[in-house]
């Protein structure tokens, strides 16, 4: 029996392109982002995966990415569960700011700490540790049991919410996960054994 989890970060957003902190703000996909989502769907279709259920966040860019993927996999009438537990990390007061402008306001070192430390949140926002503390209980309660039941589960989410999952699934340290880039529109595929252990990890593009 297949027990498979596919993670996909949303395609490039308008604010990714503009170098803005996005967080829980809701910009759409760029033309490139749409192309990335379409390509991911076609790639998964070529693998012949039969998706049991899909999960995504409460944010439009992840939902749109998932819709485009399913459309290009020729999948209709799919169960899609949307939950803000899978939302991007909340950047608080940084949301909507250009990253270069933020460095001018708070300094290169401070912005680097907010972006790349595991447990130091920006003002009014979340650290990666905070993000993991909402993503992982949701994964354990809702997604992991579905994987254990068999089949293929697809999750379309965000760079940092997926980092939290990757950290757990690959047993990475806080230092290791902070160095891990999650590319837009590139599926990461995990296979599991009957005991819930990851037996294989594949990054496909």
PDB file of C-alpha atoms in Angstrom:
ATOM      1  CA  UNK A   1       0.000   0.000   0.000  1.00  0.00           C
ATOM      2  CA  UNK A   2       1.254   3.457  -0.908  1.00  0.00           C
ATOM      3  CA  UNK A   3       1.522   5.966   1.909  1.00  0.00           C
ATOM      4  CA  UNK A   4       2.682   9.172   0.304  1.00  0.00           C
ATOM      5  CA  UNK A   5       2.763  12.877   1.149  1.00  0.00           C
ATOM      6  CA  UNK A   6       3.453  15.534  -1.491  1.00  0.00           C
ATOM      7  CA  UNK A   7       4.396  19.051  -0.352  1.00  0.00           C
ATOM      8  CA  UNK A   8       4.360  21.970  -2.799  1.00  0.00           C
ATOM      9  CA  UNK A   9       5.140  25.601  -2.063  1.00  0.00           C
ATOM     10  CA  UNK A  10       2.850  28.009  -3.936  1.00  0.00           C
ATOM     11  CA  UNK A  11       4.085  29.533  -7.197  1.00  0.00           C
ATOM     12  CA  UNK A  12       5.804  32.903  -7.210  1.00  0.00           C
ATOM     13  CA  UNK A  13       3.528  35.615  -5.799  1.00  0.00           C
ATOM     14  CA  UNK A  14       3.331  39.263  -6.761  1.00  0.00           C
ATOM     15  CA  UNK A  15       5.021  40.192  -3.501  1.00  0.00           C
ATOM     16  CA  UNK A  16       7.776  37.584  -3.943  1.00  0.00           C
ATOM     17  CA  UNK A  17       8.560  39.387  -7.181  1.00  0.00           C
ATOM     18  CA  UNK A  18       8.584  42.792  -5.476  1.00  0.00           C
ATOM     19  CA  UNK A  19      10.829  41.548  -2.630  1.00  0.00           C
ATOM     20  CA  UNK A  20       8.168  42.297   0.009  1.00  0.00           C
ATOM     21  CA  UNK A  21       7.561  40.498   3.294  1.00  0.00           C
ATOM     22  CA  UNK A  22       4.256  38.720   2.693  1.00  0.00           C
ATOM     23  CA  UNK A  23       3.199  36.622   5.659  1.00  0.00           C
ATOM     24  CA  UNK A  24      -0.605  36.549   6.040  1.00  0.00           C
ATOM     25  CA  UNK A  25      -1.189  39.213   3.403  1.00  0.00           C
ATOM     26  CA  UNK A  26      -2.949  37.955   0.314  1.00  0.00           C
ATOM     27  CA  UNK A  27      -1.280  38.846  -3.007  1.00  0.00           C
ATOM     28  CA  UNK A  28      -1.999  36.770  -6.085  1.00  0.00           C
ATOM     29  CA  UNK A  29       0.347  34.736  -8.255  1.00  0.00           C
ATOM     30  CA  UNK A  30       2.507  36.284 -10.940  1.00  0.00           C
ATOM     31  CA  UNK A  31       2.455  34.913 -14.475  1.00  0.00           C
ATOM     32  CA  UNK A  32       5.559  32.934 -13.532  1.00  0.00           C
ATOM     33  CA  UNK A  33       3.774  31.651 -10.430  1.00  0.00           C
ATOM     34  CA  UNK A  34       0.868  30.422 -12.542  1.00  0.00           C
ATOM     35  CA  UNK A  35       3.320  28.681 -14.879  1.00  0.00           C
ATOM     36  CA  UNK A  36       5.079  27.046 -11.907  1.00  0.00           C
ATOM     37  CA  UNK A  37       1.784  25.692 -10.557  1.00  0.00           C
ATOM     38  CA  UNK A  38       0.763  24.369 -13.982  1.00  0.00           C
ATOM     39  CA  UNK A  39       4.157  22.705 -14.424  1.00  0.00           C
ATOM     40  CA  UNK A  40       3.916  21.076 -10.977  1.00  0.00           C
ATOM     41  CA  UNK A  41       0.499  19.672 -11.840  1.00  0.00           C
ATOM     42  CA  UNK A  42       1.691  18.275 -15.153  1.00  0.00           C
ATOM     43  CA  UNK A  43       4.728  16.750 -13.465  1.00  0.00           C
ATOM     44  CA  UNK A  44       2.619  15.003 -10.844  1.00  0.00           C
ATOM     45  CA  UNK A  45       0.199  13.801 -13.522  1.00  0.00           C
ATOM     46  CA  UNK A  46       3.113  12.260 -15.416  1.00  0.00           C
ATOM     47  CA  UNK A  47       3.858  10.224 -12.284  1.00  0.00           C
ATOM     48  CA  UNK A  48       0.344   8.795 -12.296  1.00  0.00           C
ATOM     49  CA  UNK A  49      -0.418   9.662  -8.681  1.00  0.00           C
ATOM     50  CA  UNK A  50      -3.986   9.228  -7.485  1.00  0.00           C
ATOM     51  CA  UNK A  51      -4.647  11.936  -4.895  1.00  0.00           C
ATOM     52  CA  UNK A  52      -6.921  11.013  -1.972  1.00  0.00           C
ATOM     53  CA  UNK A  53      -7.355  14.460  -0.399  1.00  0.00           C
ATOM     54  CA  UNK A  54      -5.716  17.894  -0.572  1.00  0.00           C
ATOM     55  CA  UNK A  55      -4.797  20.393   2.127  1.00  0.00           C
ATOM     56  CA  UNK A  56      -3.978  24.053   1.724  1.00  0.00           C
ATOM     57  CA  UNK A  57      -3.865  27.265   3.729  1.00  0.00           C
ATOM     58  CA  UNK A  58      -6.407  30.056   4.091  1.00  0.00           C
ATOM     59  CA  UNK A  59      -4.380  32.241   1.709  1.00  0.00           C
ATOM     60  CA  UNK A  60      -5.224  32.800  -1.957  1.00  0.00           C
ATOM     61  CA  UNK A  61      -1.788  32.151  -3.455  1.00  0.00           C
ATOM     62  CA  UNK A  62      -1.644  28.608  -2.047  1.00  0.00           C
ATOM     63  CA  UNK A  63      -5.278  27.895  -2.949  1.00  0.00           C
ATOM     64  CA  UNK A  64      -4.770  29.134  -6.511  1.00  0.00           C
ATOM     65  CA  UNK A  65      -1.633  27.020  -6.847  1.00  0.00           C
ATOM     66  CA  UNK A  66      -3.533  23.936  -5.735  1.00  0.00           C
ATOM     67  CA  UNK A  67      -6.437  24.646  -8.101  1.00  0.00           C
ATOM     68  CA  UNK A  68      -4.055  24.990 -11.050  1.00  0.00           C
ATOM     69  CA  UNK A  69      -2.217  21.807 -10.128  1.00  0.00           C
ATOM     70  CA  UNK A  70      -5.427  19.784  -9.896  1.00  0.00           C
ATOM     71  CA  UNK A  71      -6.714  21.237 -13.158  1.00  0.00           C
ATOM     72  CA  UNK A  72      -3.526  20.142 -14.906  1.00  0.00           C
ATOM     73  CA  UNK A  73      -3.734  16.708 -13.317  1.00  0.00           C
ATOM     74  CA  UNK A  74      -7.253  16.396 -14.789  1.00  0.00           C
ATOM     75  CA  UNK A  75      -8.653  15.943 -11.285  1.00  0.00           C
ATOM     76  CA  UNK A  76     -12.186  17.133 -10.510  1.00  0.00           C
ATOM     77  CA  UNK A  77     -14.421  16.733  -7.450  1.00  0.00           C
ATOM     78  CA  UNK A  78     -11.439  16.567  -5.123  1.00  0.00           C
ATOM     79  CA  UNK A  79     -11.812  17.037  -1.366  1.00  0.00           C
ATOM     80  CA  UNK A  80      -9.868  20.204  -0.462  1.00  0.00           C
ATOM     81  CA  UNK A  81      -9.414  21.121   3.185  1.00  0.00           C
ATOM     82  CA  UNK A  82      -8.358  24.721   3.861  1.00  0.00           C
ATOM     83  CA  UNK A  83      -6.999  25.714   7.252  1.00  0.00           C
ATOM     84  CA  UNK A  84      -5.046  28.718   8.490  1.00  0.00           C
ATOM     85  CA  UNK A  85      -2.824  26.380  10.511  1.00  0.00           C
ATOM     86  CA  UNK A  86      -0.978  25.928   7.187  1.00  0.00           C
ATOM     87  CA  UNK A  87      -0.631  29.679   6.577  1.00  0.00           C
ATOM     88  CA  UNK A  88       2.727  31.288   5.961  1.00  0.00           C
ATOM     89  CA  UNK A  89       4.659  32.591   8.932  1.00  0.00           C
ATOM     90  CA  UNK A  90       3.117  35.871  10.126  1.00  0.00           C
ATOM     91  CA  UNK A  91       5.689  38.625   9.604  1.00  0.00           C
ATOM     92  CA  UNK A  92       3.786  41.096  11.765  1.00  0.00           C
ATOM     93  CA  UNK A  93       5.026  44.669  11.405  1.00  0.00           C
ATOM     94  CA  UNK A  94       7.288  43.637   8.494  1.00  0.00           C
ATOM     95  CA  UNK A  95       4.382  42.483   6.294  1.00  0.00           C
ATOM     96  CA  UNK A  96       4.104  44.583   3.154  1.00  0.00           C
ATOM     97  CA  UNK A  97       7.529  46.167   3.581  1.00  0.00           C
ATOM     98  CA  UNK A  98      10.294  45.902   1.032  1.00  0.00           C
ATOM     99  CA  UNK A  99      13.107  43.860   2.527  1.00  0.00           C
ATOM    100  CA  UNK A 100      15.684  46.529   1.651  1.00  0.00           C
ATOM    101  CA  UNK A 101      13.538  49.224   3.300  1.00  0.00           C
ATOM    102  CA  UNK A 102      13.243  47.059   6.411  1.00  0.00           C
ATOM    103  CA  UNK A 103      17.036  46.794   6.553  1.00  0.00           C
ATOM    104  CA  UNK A 104      17.323  50.579   6.356  1.00  0.00           C
ATOM    105  CA  UNK A 105      14.798  51.010   9.185  1.00  0.00           C
ATOM    106  CA  UNK A 106      15.987  48.330  11.623  1.00  0.00           C
ATOM    107  CA  UNK A 107      19.469  47.503  10.366  1.00  0.00           C
ATOM    108  CA  UNK A 108      20.876  44.602   8.358  1.00  0.00           C
ATOM    109  CA  UNK A 109      21.743  42.523  11.425  1.00  0.00           C
ATOM    110  CA  UNK A 110      18.345  42.821  13.115  1.00  0.00           C
ATOM    111  CA  UNK A 111      16.391  41.979   9.958  1.00  0.00           C
ATOM    112  CA  UNK A 112      18.704  39.021   9.349  1.00  0.00           C
ATOM    113  CA  UNK A 113      17.951  37.761  12.882  1.00  0.00           C
ATOM    114  CA  UNK A 114      14.209  38.064  12.328  1.00  0.00           C
ATOM    115  CA  UNK A 115      14.421  36.253   8.997  1.00  0.00           C
ATOM    116  CA  UNK A 116      16.918  33.538   9.836  1.00  0.00           C
ATOM    117  CA  UNK A 117      16.720  32.785  13.539  1.00  0.00           C
ATOM    118  CA  UNK A 118      14.535  29.911  14.667  1.00  0.00           C
ATOM    119  CA  UNK A 119      12.868  31.484  17.684  1.00  0.00           C
ATOM    120  CA  UNK A 120      13.134  35.299  17.437  1.00  0.00           C
ATOM    121  CA  UNK A 121       9.913  36.787  15.977  1.00  0.00           C
ATOM    122  CA  UNK A 122       9.654  40.168  14.245  1.00  0.00           C
ATOM    123  CA  UNK A 123       7.512  42.776  16.038  1.00  0.00           C
ATOM    124  CA  UNK A 124       3.901  41.576  16.101  1.00  0.00           C
ATOM    125  CA  UNK A 125       4.729  38.414  14.167  1.00  0.00           C
ATOM    126  CA  UNK A 126       5.844  34.794  14.425  1.00  0.00           C
ATOM    127  CA  UNK A 127       9.195  33.054  14.512  1.00  0.00           C
ATOM    128  CA  UNK A 128       9.666  29.780  12.653  1.00  0.00           C
ATOM    129  CA  UNK A 129       9.313  28.082  16.054  1.00  0.00           C
ATOM    130  CA  UNK A 130       5.913  29.777  16.512  1.00  0.00           C
ATOM    131  CA  UNK A 131       4.883  28.693  13.018  1.00  0.00           C
ATOM    132  CA  UNK A 132       5.869  25.093  13.738  1.00  0.00           C
ATOM    133  CA  UNK A 133       3.840  25.158  16.955  1.00  0.00           C
ATOM    134  CA  UNK A 134       0.626  25.615  14.931  1.00  0.00           C
ATOM    135  CA  UNK A 135       1.572  23.614  11.817  1.00  0.00           C
ATOM    136  CA  UNK A 136       2.789  20.424  13.503  1.00  0.00           C
ATOM    137  CA  UNK A 137      -0.211  19.751  15.803  1.00  0.00           C
ATOM    138  CA  UNK A 138      -2.479  20.207  12.778  1.00  0.00           C
ATOM    139  CA  UNK A 139      -0.310  17.815  10.763  1.00  0.00           C
ATOM    140  CA  UNK A 140      -0.346  15.204  13.546  1.00  0.00           C
ATOM    141  CA  UNK A 141      -4.100  15.466  14.092  1.00  0.00           C
ATOM    142  CA  UNK A 142      -5.360  15.798  10.522  1.00  0.00           C
ATOM    143  CA  UNK A 143      -2.795  14.953   7.845  1.00  0.00           C
ATOM    144  CA  UNK A 144      -0.637  12.168   9.296  1.00  0.00           C
ATOM    145  CA  UNK A 145      -3.653   9.883   9.970  1.00  0.00           C
ATOM    146  CA  UNK A 146      -4.778  10.326   6.356  1.00  0.00           C
ATOM    147  CA  UNK A 147      -1.318   9.336   5.140  1.00  0.00           C
ATOM    148  CA  UNK A 148      -1.354   6.313   7.448  1.00  0.00           C
ATOM    149  CA  UNK A 149      -4.676   5.183   5.961  1.00  0.00           C
ATOM    150  CA  UNK A 150      -2.949   4.864   2.581  1.00  0.00           C
ATOM    151  CA  UNK A 151      -2.897   6.703  -0.719  1.00  0.00           C
ATOM    152  CA  UNK A 152      -1.381  10.025  -1.697  1.00  0.00           C
ATOM    153  CA  UNK A 153      -2.028  13.277   0.186  1.00  0.00           C
ATOM    154  CA  UNK A 154      -1.201  16.635  -1.444  1.00  0.00           C
ATOM    155  CA  UNK A 155      -0.400  19.780   0.565  1.00  0.00           C
ATOM    156  CA  UNK A 156      -0.032  23.185  -1.122  1.00  0.00           C
ATOM    157  CA  UNK A 157       1.267  25.739   1.348  1.00  0.00           C
ATOM    158  CA  UNK A 158       4.096  28.212   2.006  1.00  0.00           C
ATOM    159  CA  UNK A 159       7.852  28.397   2.455  1.00  0.00           C
ATOM    160  CA  UNK A 160       7.847  28.525   6.256  1.00  0.00           C
ATOM    161  CA  UNK A 161       4.829  26.361   7.011  1.00  0.00           C
ATOM    162  CA  UNK A 162       6.426  23.709   4.798  1.00  0.00           C
ATOM    163  CA  UNK A 163       9.802  24.244   6.491  1.00  0.00           C
ATOM    164  CA  UNK A 164       8.119  23.268   9.754  1.00  0.00           C
ATOM    165  CA  UNK A 165       6.891  20.028   8.169  1.00  0.00           C
ATOM    166  CA  UNK A 166      10.195  19.276   6.455  1.00  0.00           C
ATOM    167  CA  UNK A 167      12.027  19.818   9.753  1.00  0.00           C
ATOM    168  CA  UNK A 168       9.896  17.143  11.382  1.00  0.00           C
ATOM    169  CA  UNK A 169       9.782  14.685   8.487  1.00  0.00           C
ATOM    170  CA  UNK A 170      13.532  14.816   7.855  1.00  0.00           C
ATOM    171  CA  UNK A 171      14.577  15.148  11.521  1.00  0.00           C
ATOM    172  CA  UNK A 172      16.453  18.379  10.880  1.00  0.00           C
ATOM    173  CA  UNK A 173      17.835  20.675  13.565  1.00  0.00           C
ATOM    174  CA  UNK A 174      16.768  24.348  13.789  1.00  0.00           C
ATOM    175  CA  UNK A 175      20.095  25.288  12.226  1.00  0.00           C
ATOM    176  CA  UNK A 176      19.665  22.835   9.367  1.00  0.00           C
ATOM    177  CA  UNK A 177      16.099  23.847   8.519  1.00  0.00           C
ATOM    178  CA  UNK A 178      16.982  27.543   8.416  1.00  0.00           C
ATOM    179  CA  UNK A 179      19.458  26.764   5.622  1.00  0.00           C
ATOM    180  CA  UNK A 180      16.888  24.759   3.675  1.00  0.00           C
ATOM    181  CA  UNK A 181      15.285  26.608   0.775  1.00  0.00           C
ATOM    182  CA  UNK A 182      11.834  25.463  -0.308  1.00  0.00           C
ATOM    183  CA  UNK A 183      11.538  26.293  -4.006  1.00  0.00           C
ATOM    184  CA  UNK A 184       8.256  27.594  -5.439  1.00  0.00           C
ATOM    185  CA  UNK A 185       6.276  25.034  -7.425  1.00  0.00           C
ATOM    186  CA  UNK A 186       8.692  22.128  -6.879  1.00  0.00           C
ATOM    187  CA  UNK A 187       7.080  19.028  -5.335  1.00  0.00           C
ATOM    188  CA  UNK A 188       8.764  17.229  -2.437  1.00  0.00           C
ATOM    189  CA  UNK A 189       7.557  13.638  -2.155  1.00  0.00           C
ATOM    190  CA  UNK A 190       7.706  11.534   1.019  1.00  0.00           C
ATOM    191  CA  UNK A 191       6.977   7.818   1.174  1.00  0.00           C
ATOM    192  CA  UNK A 192       6.141   6.186   4.521  1.00  0.00           C
ATOM    193  CA  UNK A 193       6.091   2.699   5.982  1.00  0.00           C
ATOM    194  CA  UNK A 194       3.216   1.223   8.001  1.00  0.00           C
ATOM    195  CA  UNK A 195       4.705   2.638  11.221  1.00  0.00           C
ATOM    196  CA  UNK A 196       4.691   6.204   9.897  1.00  0.00           C
ATOM    197  CA  UNK A 197       8.435   6.391   9.264  1.00  0.00           C
ATOM    198  CA  UNK A 198       9.723   8.193   6.170  1.00  0.00           C
ATOM    199  CA  UNK A 199      11.325   5.656   3.859  1.00  0.00           C
ATOM    200  CA  UNK A 200      12.140   7.905   0.893  1.00  0.00           C
ATOM    201  CA  UNK A 201      12.363  11.609   0.077  1.00  0.00           C
ATOM    202  CA  UNK A 202      12.392  12.891  -3.495  1.00  0.00           C
ATOM    203  CA  UNK A 203      12.588  16.450  -4.794  1.00  0.00           C
ATOM    204  CA  UNK A 204      11.268  16.539  -8.353  1.00  0.00           C
ATOM    205  CA  UNK A 205      11.332  19.238 -11.037  1.00  0.00           C
TER     206      UNK A 205
END
